[in-house]
Coordinates of C-alpha atoms and ligand atoms in Angstrom, one line a residue:
M869 CA 210.9 49.5 139.6
A870 CA 207.3 48.4 139.8
Q871 CA 205.9 47.6 136.5
A872 CA 202.3 47.1 137.3
K873 CA 200.0 47.7 134.4
R874 CA 199.8 51.4 133.7
E875 CA 196.4 53.0 133.9
Q876 CA 194.8 54.5 130.8
W877 CA 191.9 56.8 130.0
G878 CA 188.6 54.9 129.5
S879 CA 187.7 57.0 126.4
K880 CA 188.9 59.7 124.1
I881 CA 186.3 62.1 125.5
G882 CA 187.6 61.2 129.0
F883 CA 191.1 62.4 128.0
I884 CA 189.8 65.5 126.4
L885 CA 187.7 66.5 129.4
A886 CA 190.5 65.8 131.8
A887 CA 193.0 67.7 129.8
A888 CA 190.6 70.6 129.2
G889 CA 189.9 70.5 132.9
S890 CA 193.6 70.9 133.6
A891 CA 193.8 73.8 131.1
I892 CA 190.6 75.5 132.3
G893 CA 191.3 76.9 135.7
L894 CA 192.0 80.1 137.7
G895 CA 194.0 81.1 134.6
N896 CA 190.8 81.4 132.6
I897 CA 188.3 82.7 135.1
W898 CA 190.5 84.8 137.4
K899 CA 193.6 85.8 135.4
F900 CA 192.3 86.1 131.8
P901 CA 189.6 88.7 132.5
Y902 CA 191.8 90.8 134.7
I903 CA 194.7 91.0 132.3
T904 CA 192.3 91.6 129.4
G905 CA 191.0 94.5 131.5
Q906 CA 194.5 95.8 132.1
Y907 CA 195.6 95.6 128.5
G908 CA 192.6 97.2 126.9
G909 CA 190.0 94.5 126.0
A910 CA 189.4 93.3 122.4
A911 CA 192.8 94.1 121.0
F912 CA 194.5 92.0 123.7
I913 CA 192.1 89.2 123.1
L914 CA 193.0 89.1 119.4
I915 CA 196.7 88.9 120.2
Y916 CA 196.0 86.2 122.8
L917 CA 194.1 84.1 120.2
I918 CA 197.0 84.4 117.7
C919 CA 199.5 83.4 120.4
T920 CA 197.4 80.4 121.4
A921 CA 197.3 79.3 117.8
I922 CA 200.9 79.8 116.9
I923 CA 202.6 78.7 120.2
G924 CA 200.0 77.2 122.5
L925 CA 198.6 74.5 120.1
P926 CA 202.0 73.4 118.7
V927 CA 203.6 73.0 122.1
L928 CA 200.6 71.3 123.5
M929 CA 200.8 68.7 120.7
A930 CA 204.5 68.2 121.4
E931 CA 203.9 67.7 125.1
V932 CA 201.1 65.2 124.6
L933 CA 203.1 63.4 122.0
I934 CA 206.1 62.9 124.3
G935 CA 203.7 61.5 126.9
R936 CA 201.8 59.2 124.6
T937 CA 204.9 57.9 122.9
T938 CA 206.7 56.9 126.1
Q939 CA 203.6 56.2 128.3
K940 CA 205.6 57.7 131.2
N941 CA 205.8 60.6 133.6
P942 CA 208.0 63.7 132.5
V943 CA 211.2 62.3 134.0
G944 CA 210.8 58.8 132.6
A945 CA 209.6 60.2 129.3
F946 CA 212.7 62.4 128.7
K947 CA 215.0 59.8 130.0
K948 CA 213.6 57.2 127.6
L949 CA 213.5 59.3 124.4
S950 CA 217.0 60.8 125.1
E951 CA 218.4 57.4 125.9
G952 CA 219.4 58.4 129.4
S953 CA 220.7 61.9 128.8
K954 CA 221.2 63.5 132.2
F955 CA 220.3 66.9 130.9
W956 CA 217.0 66.0 129.4
T957 CA 216.1 63.8 132.4
A958 CA 216.7 66.9 134.5
I959 CA 214.3 68.9 132.3
G960 CA 211.7 66.3 133.1
G961 CA 212.6 66.7 136.8
M962 CA 212.2 70.4 136.6
G963 CA 208.6 69.8 135.4
V964 CA 207.8 67.6 138.4
A965 CA 209.3 70.3 140.7
A966 CA 207.3 73.0 139.0
G967 CA 204.1 70.9 139.6
F968 CA 204.9 70.7 143.3
I969 CA 205.6 74.5 143.5
I970 CA 202.6 75.6 141.4
L971 CA 200.2 73.4 143.3
S972 CA 201.4 74.8 146.7
Y973 CA 200.2 78.3 145.9
Y974 CA 197.5 77.6 143.3
A975 CA 195.7 75.7 146.0
V976 CA 195.9 78.8 148.3
V977 CA 194.0 80.9 145.8
A978 CA 191.6 78.0 145.1
G979 CA 191.0 77.9 148.8
W980 CA 189.9 81.5 148.7
A981 CA 187.4 80.6 145.9
L982 CA 186.1 77.8 148.0
G983 CA 185.8 80.0 151.0
Y984 CA 183.9 82.6 149.0
I985 CA 181.2 80.1 148.2
Y986 CA 180.3 80.3 151.9
Q987 CA 180.8 84.0 152.0
A988 CA 178.5 84.5 149.1
A989 CA 175.9 82.2 150.7
S990 CA 176.1 84.2 153.9
G991 CA 174.9 87.3 152.1
V992 CA 177.8 89.4 153.4
F993 CA 178.3 90.9 149.9
Y994 CA 175.2 93.0 150.4
E995 CA 177.1 95.0 153.0
F996 CA 179.6 96.2 150.4
S997 CA 178.8 99.5 148.8
K998 CA 181.8 99.7 146.6
P999 CA 184.8 97.6 145.5
E1000 CA 187.1 99.2 148.1
V1001 CA 184.9 98.0 150.9
A1002 CA 184.8 94.5 149.4
G1003 CA 188.6 94.7 149.0
Q1004 CA 189.1 95.5 152.7
Y1005 CA 186.8 92.6 153.6
F1006 CA 188.8 90.3 151.3
N1007 CA 192.1 91.5 152.9
S1008 CA 190.8 90.9 156.3
L1009 CA 189.8 87.3 155.4
I1010 CA 193.1 86.4 153.8
S1011 CA 195.0 87.8 156.8
D1012 CA 192.9 85.5 159.0
T1013 CA 195.2 82.5 159.4
V1014 CA 192.5 80.1 160.3
W1015 CA 190.2 81.1 157.4
N1016 CA 193.1 81.1 154.9
V1017 CA 194.8 77.9 156.0
G1018 CA 191.5 76.1 156.7
Y1019 CA 190.2 76.5 153.2
F1020 CA 193.6 75.8 151.7
V1021 CA 193.9 72.5 153.5
L1022 CA 190.3 71.6 152.6
F1023 CA 191.0 72.3 149.0
M1024 CA 194.2 70.2 149.1
A1025 CA 192.2 67.4 150.6
L1026 CA 189.7 67.5 147.8
T1027 CA 192.5 67.4 145.2
M1028 CA 194.1 64.5 147.0
G1029 CA 190.8 62.6 147.1
V1030 CA 190.4 62.8 143.4
V1031 CA 193.9 61.8 142.5
Y1032 CA 193.9 59.0 145.1
S1033 CA 191.1 57.3 143.3
G1034 CA 193.2 56.9 140.2
V1035 CA 193.3 58.0 136.6
K1036 CA 190.1 56.5 135.4
N1037 CA 188.0 56.3 138.6
G1038 CA 189.3 59.6 140.0
I1039 CA 190.5 62.1 137.4
E1040 CA 188.5 60.9 134.4
R1041 CA 185.3 60.3 136.4
G1042 CA 185.7 63.6 138.3
S1043 CA 186.3 65.5 135.1
K1044 CA 183.3 64.0 133.4
I1045 CA 181.1 65.2 136.2
M1046 CA 182.7 68.5 136.9
M1047 CA 183.3 69.8 133.4
P1048 CA 179.7 69.7 132.2
V1049 CA 178.7 71.4 135.5
L1050 CA 181.3 74.0 134.8
F1051 CA 180.0 74.7 131.3
L1052 CA 176.4 74.8 132.5
L1053 CA 177.2 77.3 135.3
L1054 CA 179.2 79.5 133.0
I1055 CA 176.4 79.6 130.4
I1056 CA 173.9 80.6 133.1
L1057 CA 176.3 83.4 134.2
V1058 CA 176.8 84.6 130.6
I1059 CA 173.1 84.7 130.0
R1060 CA 172.7 86.7 133.2
G1061 CA 175.5 89.0 132.2
V1062 CA 174.4 89.8 128.6
T1063 CA 170.8 90.3 129.6
L1064 CA 171.6 93.0 132.2
E1065 CA 170.7 96.5 131.5
G1066 CA 173.7 98.3 130.2
A1067 CA 175.5 95.1 129.3
S1068 CA 176.2 96.3 125.8
A1069 CA 179.1 98.5 127.0
G1070 CA 180.8 95.3 128.2
I1071 CA 180.1 93.5 125.0
K1072 CA 181.5 96.4 123.0
Y1073 CA 184.6 96.4 125.2
F1074 CA 185.0 92.7 124.1
L1075 CA 184.4 93.2 120.4
H1076 CA 186.0 96.6 119.5
P1077 CA 189.7 96.5 119.6
D1078 CA 191.5 99.6 120.9
W1079 CA 194.9 99.3 119.4
S1080 CA 196.4 102.1 121.5
H1081 CA 196.8 99.7 124.4
V1082 CA 198.8 97.2 122.4
T1083 CA 202.4 97.4 123.5
G1084 CA 205.2 94.9 123.4
E1085 CA 204.4 94.2 127.0
A1086 CA 200.8 93.3 126.2
I1087 CA 202.0 90.9 123.5
L1088 CA 204.3 89.2 125.9
A1089 CA 201.6 89.0 128.5
A1090 CA 199.3 87.4 126.0
M1091 CA 201.9 84.8 125.2
G1092 CA 202.6 84.1 128.8
Q1093 CA 198.9 83.7 129.4
S1094 CA 198.3 81.3 126.6
F1095 CA 201.1 79.2 127.9
F1096 CA 199.9 79.1 131.6
T1097 CA 196.3 78.6 130.7
L1098 CA 197.1 75.5 128.6
S1099 CA 199.0 74.0 131.5
L1100 CA 202.2 73.9 129.3
G1101 CA 205.8 73.7 130.2
M1102 CA 205.8 71.4 133.2
G1103 CA 204.6 68.0 131.9
A1104 CA 201.0 68.1 133.1
M1105 CA 199.8 67.6 129.5
L1106 CA 202.7 65.1 128.9
T1107 CA 201.5 63.1 131.9
Y1108 CA 197.9 63.1 130.8
G1109 CA 199.1 62.2 127.3
S1110 CA 200.8 59.2 128.8
Y1111 CA 197.5 57.6 129.6
M1112 CA 196.3 58.1 126.1
S1113 CA 196.0 55.2 123.6
R1114 CA 198.1 55.3 120.4
K1115 CA 194.9 54.7 118.5
E1116 CA 193.5 58.2 119.3
N1117 CA 193.9 61.1 116.9
L1118 CA 196.3 63.4 118.9
P1119 CA 196.1 66.6 116.8
S1120 CA 192.4 66.6 116.8
S1121 CA 192.3 66.0 120.6
A1122 CA 194.7 68.9 121.0
V1123 CA 192.5 71.2 118.9
S1124 CA 189.5 70.3 121.1
I1125 CA 191.4 71.1 124.3
V1126 CA 192.6 74.4 123.0
T1127 CA 189.1 75.3 121.7
L1128 CA 187.5 74.5 124.9
D1129 CA 190.0 76.3 127.0
T1130 CA 189.7 79.4 124.8
L1131 CA 186.0 79.3 124.7
I1132 CA 185.8 79.2 128.5
A1133 CA 188.2 82.1 128.9
L1134 CA 186.1 84.2 126.4
L1135 CA 182.8 83.2 128.1
A1136 CA 184.2 84.0 131.5
G1137 CA 185.4 87.4 130.3
L1138 CA 182.0 88.0 128.7
A1139 CA 180.1 87.1 131.9
I1140 CA 182.4 89.3 134.0
F1141 CA 182.7 92.4 131.8
T1142 CA 179.0 92.6 131.1
G1143 CA 178.4 92.6 134.8
V1144 CA 181.2 95.1 135.5
F1145 CA 180.1 97.5 132.9
A1146 CA 176.4 97.2 133.6
T1147 CA 177.0 98.2 137.2
G1148 CA 179.3 101.0 136.2
L1149 CA 182.5 99.6 137.8
S1150 CA 186.0 99.5 136.3
P1151 CA 187.4 96.5 134.4
K1152 CA 190.9 97.6 135.3
A1153 CA 191.0 96.4 138.9
G1154 CA 193.8 93.9 138.3
P1155 CA 194.2 90.7 140.3
G1156 CA 191.4 91.9 142.7
L1157 CA 188.8 92.0 140.0
I1158 CA 187.2 88.8 141.1
F1159 CA 187.3 89.2 144.9
H1160 CA 186.9 93.0 145.1
T1161 CA 184.8 94.1 142.1
L1162 CA 182.6 91.1 141.5
P1163 CA 181.0 90.8 144.9
V1164 CA 179.8 94.4 144.4
V1165 CA 178.6 93.6 140.9
F1166 CA 176.5 90.8 142.2
T1167 CA 174.8 92.9 144.8
K1168 CA 173.7 95.3 142.1
M1169 CA 172.2 92.8 139.7
P1170 CA 168.8 91.1 139.9
G1171 CA 169.2 87.6 141.3
G1172 CA 172.8 88.5 142.3
Y1173 CA 172.7 86.4 145.5
A1174 CA 172.2 83.1 143.6
F1175 CA 174.6 84.1 140.8
S1176 CA 177.3 85.0 143.3
I1177 CA 177.2 81.5 144.8
L1178 CA 177.2 79.9 141.4
F1179 CA 180.2 81.9 140.3
F1180 CA 182.4 80.8 143.2
V1181 CA 181.3 77.2 142.8
L1182 CA 182.4 77.6 139.1
L1183 CA 185.7 79.0 140.1
T1184 CA 186.3 76.2 142.6
I1185 CA 185.5 73.5 140.2
A1186 CA 187.7 75.0 137.5
A1187 CA 190.6 75.2 140.0
L1188 CA 190.0 71.6 141.2
T1189 CA 190.2 70.1 137.7
S1190 CA 193.5 71.9 137.3
S1191 CA 195.0 71.1 140.7
I1192 CA 194.5 67.4 140.2
S1193 CA 196.6 67.5 137.1
L1194 CA 199.4 69.2 139.1
L1195 CA 199.3 66.5 141.8
E1196 CA 199.1 63.8 139.1
V1197 CA 202.4 64.8 137.6
I1198 CA 204.2 64.3 141.0
T1199 CA 202.2 61.1 141.6
A1200 CA 203.0 59.6 138.2
Y1201 CA 206.7 60.3 138.8
F1202 CA 206.7 58.4 142.1
I1203 CA 204.7 55.5 140.7
D1204 CA 206.7 55.1 137.5
E1205 CA 210.2 55.9 138.7
K1206 CA 210.2 55.0 142.3
G1207 CA 207.8 52.1 142.3
W1208 CA 205.5 53.7 144.9
S1209 CA 201.8 52.9 145.1
R1210 CA 199.4 55.6 144.0
H1211 CA 198.0 55.9 147.5
R1212 CA 201.4 56.4 149.1
A1213 CA 202.5 58.9 146.5
V1214 CA 199.3 61.0 146.9
I1215 CA 199.4 61.0 150.7
V1216 CA 203.1 61.8 151.0
F1217 CA 203.2 64.4 148.3
G1218 CA 199.8 65.8 148.8
G1219 CA 200.9 66.3 152.5
L1220 CA 204.3 67.7 151.6
T1221 CA 202.7 70.1 149.0
T1222 CA 200.3 71.3 151.7
L1223 CA 203.2 71.9 154.1
F1224 CA 205.2 73.8 151.4
G1225 CA 202.0 75.8 150.7
L1226 CA 201.8 77.1 154.2
P1227 CA 204.3 80.0 153.8
S1228 CA 202.2 81.0 150.7
A1229 CA 199.0 80.9 152.8
F1230 CA 200.9 82.8 155.6
S1231 CA 202.1 85.5 153.1
Y1232 CA 199.2 87.8 154.0
N1233 CA 199.3 87.3 157.7
L1234 CA 202.0 85.6 159.8
M1235 CA 204.7 86.1 157.2
G1236 CA 203.4 89.4 155.8
D1237 CA 206.8 91.1 156.3
F1238 CA 208.9 88.3 154.8
R1239 CA 210.4 89.3 151.5
I1240 CA 212.6 87.7 148.8
F1241 CA 213.8 90.3 146.3
G1242 CA 211.0 92.5 147.5
L1243 CA 208.3 89.9 146.9
N1244 CA 206.4 88.1 149.6
F1245 CA 206.6 84.3 149.6
F1246 CA 203.4 83.7 147.6
D1247 CA 204.5 86.1 144.9
S1248 CA 208.0 84.7 144.9
V1249 CA 207.0 81.1 144.2
D1250 CA 204.4 82.3 141.6
F1251 CA 207.2 84.3 139.9
L1252 CA 209.6 81.3 140.0
A1253 CA 207.0 78.9 138.6
A1254 CA 205.0 80.9 136.1
N1255 CA 207.8 83.3 134.9
I1256 CA 210.8 81.0 135.0
L1257 CA 210.1 77.3 135.3
L1258 CA 207.2 77.1 132.8
P1259 CA 208.8 79.2 130.0
V1260 CA 212.1 77.3 130.4
G1261 CA 210.2 74.0 130.4
G1262 CA 208.2 75.0 127.3
F1263 CA 211.3 76.2 125.5
F1264 CA 213.1 72.9 126.1
I1265 CA 210.0 70.8 125.2
S1266 CA 209.8 72.5 121.8
V1267 CA 213.6 72.2 121.2
F1268 CA 213.5 68.6 122.3
V1269 CA 210.9 67.5 119.8
A1270 CA 211.9 69.7 116.9
Y1271 CA 215.7 69.3 117.2
Y1272 CA 216.8 66.6 119.5
W1273 CA 214.3 63.8 119.2
G1274 CA 213.7 65.1 115.7
Y1275 CA 210.8 64.9 113.3
K1276 CA 212.0 61.7 111.8
K1277 CA 211.0 59.9 114.9
A1278 CA 208.3 62.3 116.1
L1279 CA 206.2 62.3 112.9
P1280 CA 205.5 58.6 112.8
A1281 CA 204.5 58.7 116.4
L1282 CA 202.2 61.6 115.8
R1283 CA 200.7 59.8 112.8
D1284 CA 199.4 56.9 114.9
G1285 CA 195.7 57.5 115.0
A1286 CA 195.8 60.5 112.7
E1287 CA 196.5 58.8 109.4
N1288 CA 193.6 60.5 107.8
L1289 CA 194.8 63.9 108.8
F1290 CA 198.3 63.2 107.5
E1291 CA 196.9 62.2 104.1
K1292 CA 194.2 64.7 103.6
Y1293 CA 195.7 67.8 105.3
P1294 CA 199.4 67.5 105.1
W1295 CA 199.8 71.3 105.5
V1296 CA 198.5 71.0 109.0
I1297 CA 201.5 68.9 109.9
T1298 CA 203.9 71.1 108.0
G1299 CA 202.5 74.1 109.8
W1300 CA 203.0 72.3 113.2
K1301 CA 206.6 71.5 112.3
I1302 CA 207.5 75.0 111.3
L1303 CA 205.8 76.6 114.3
L1304 CA 207.4 74.3 116.8
K1305 CA 210.8 74.6 115.2
Y1306 CA 211.1 78.3 114.5
F1307 CA 208.4 80.2 116.3
A1308 CA 207.8 78.5 119.6
P1309 CA 211.3 78.5 121.0
V1310 CA 212.0 82.1 119.9
L1311 CA 208.8 83.5 121.2
I1312 CA 208.9 81.6 124.5
F1313 CA 212.5 82.8 125.0
L1314 CA 211.3 86.4 124.6
V1315 CA 208.5 85.8 127.1
F1316 CA 211.2 84.5 129.5
L1317 CA 213.5 87.4 129.0
N1318 CA 210.6 89.7 129.6
S1319 CA 209.5 87.9 132.7
I1320 CA 212.9 88.3 134.3
G1321 CA 213.0 91.9 133.3
I1322 CA 215.9 91.7 130.8
L1323 CA 213.8 93.1 127.9
K1324 CA 212.9 96.1 130.0
L1325 CA 216.6 96.6 130.9
I1326 CA 217.6 96.5 127.2
A1327 CA 214.8 99.0 126.4
D1328 CA 215.9 101.3 129.1
I1329 CA 219.5 101.2 127.9
L1330 CA 218.4 101.9 124.3
Ligands
LIG2387 N1 196.0 75.9 133.3 C1 195.7 76.2 134.6 C2 194.9 77.5 134.7 O1 194.7 78.1 133.6 O2 194.5 77.8 135.8 C3 196.9 76.4 135.5 C4 197.9 75.2 135.4 C5 197.5 73.9 135.7 C6 199.2 75.5 134.9 C7 198.4 72.9 135.5 C8 200.1 74.4 134.8 C9 199.6 73.2 135.1 F1 200.4 72.2 134.9

């Protein structure tokens, strides 16, 4: 095993921006607005905020803590803390596998975002009179193999380029440049949105909860979303935590990451809904909201041409700071456990992920008829990763820290760098312990049962 000196973040803010970059991604800008639209706006947002506070934050702290304590990748970390248990090592391995799988299709969607920068710049959106026409155009693009695969490969190359350059010189430096640009672009888009004529309907949608839409399903969707958006359950935050110094205050960093992630999701929602309502379109378009509805929104707003380009640049940057964290999990594993060099790990696994992503990219063209349990390849791997591997991973992460490793060992590790917090606000730590031990595993388990359809089956029987 190669034991070259392990890389570390250059600063606390470097870690926070990189981890917030992992969290802030397609989940915030693409998924959050459309599921909020599907589940009725403000009421859903409120539930989402509660879920983020009671499950997201505690699990995030647990993940980062495992990483920081062991200074290892997910496999090495679980192996070390469980003293070689095969079961727990396999849980770490599941995280690495999940990283590989998620990256393979995440980068396909990110490729669409990248391609749309060019489409926006070409002015083609002005040919769309309504979302259906924009939708048809979008479908024709993703069924074009060259377009689809081309941008996917280009996006993978960008991801590999950043990770290839290392933790400090690649990921941290990239995040320090890209995250402020992302904030700036989003602020510009929010200002544009809220100053549109008729924007108030969108703002109202955001602020006035309509409780009639809040079903059990909406609550579970909110939990699932807070989990995915914080990059939890597969060791991405664990791996980023492993480059963190023990001198840093871990709970306060975790709060900053959650706050940034939540803020960006809310701002993205605000920018999108004000535009959608101001132009009289529907917020309920589902996954197509961004590629079908928004192009039409842009053509109807003053300055829409420039804002449409900025929007897709924003989406691409958000996706890139997330995809690098996915590739880093795999890279860290091969560096720590197999003694590979970073460059070799990035080239081999970046390449393999690209190959494995091809069937996802082909899901709308060459492999359009291919089905696994009725789902195309893209939807199947998305289902496997987001609905099975992540909740299962998150469940075991909370169980591991709360029950197996135990608070007796975990608390002193958490205390490093946070002595002040432990003395002045001991209730914060007590709260964390309770949430992680009793709430997180149960709630995550429910999300999991719901994802695989068991809750619905039970409800049907009853
Ligand atoms: N958090 C990312 C998003 O919201 O788009 C997605 C993600 C990234 C999930 C990294 C998991 C992960 F490890």
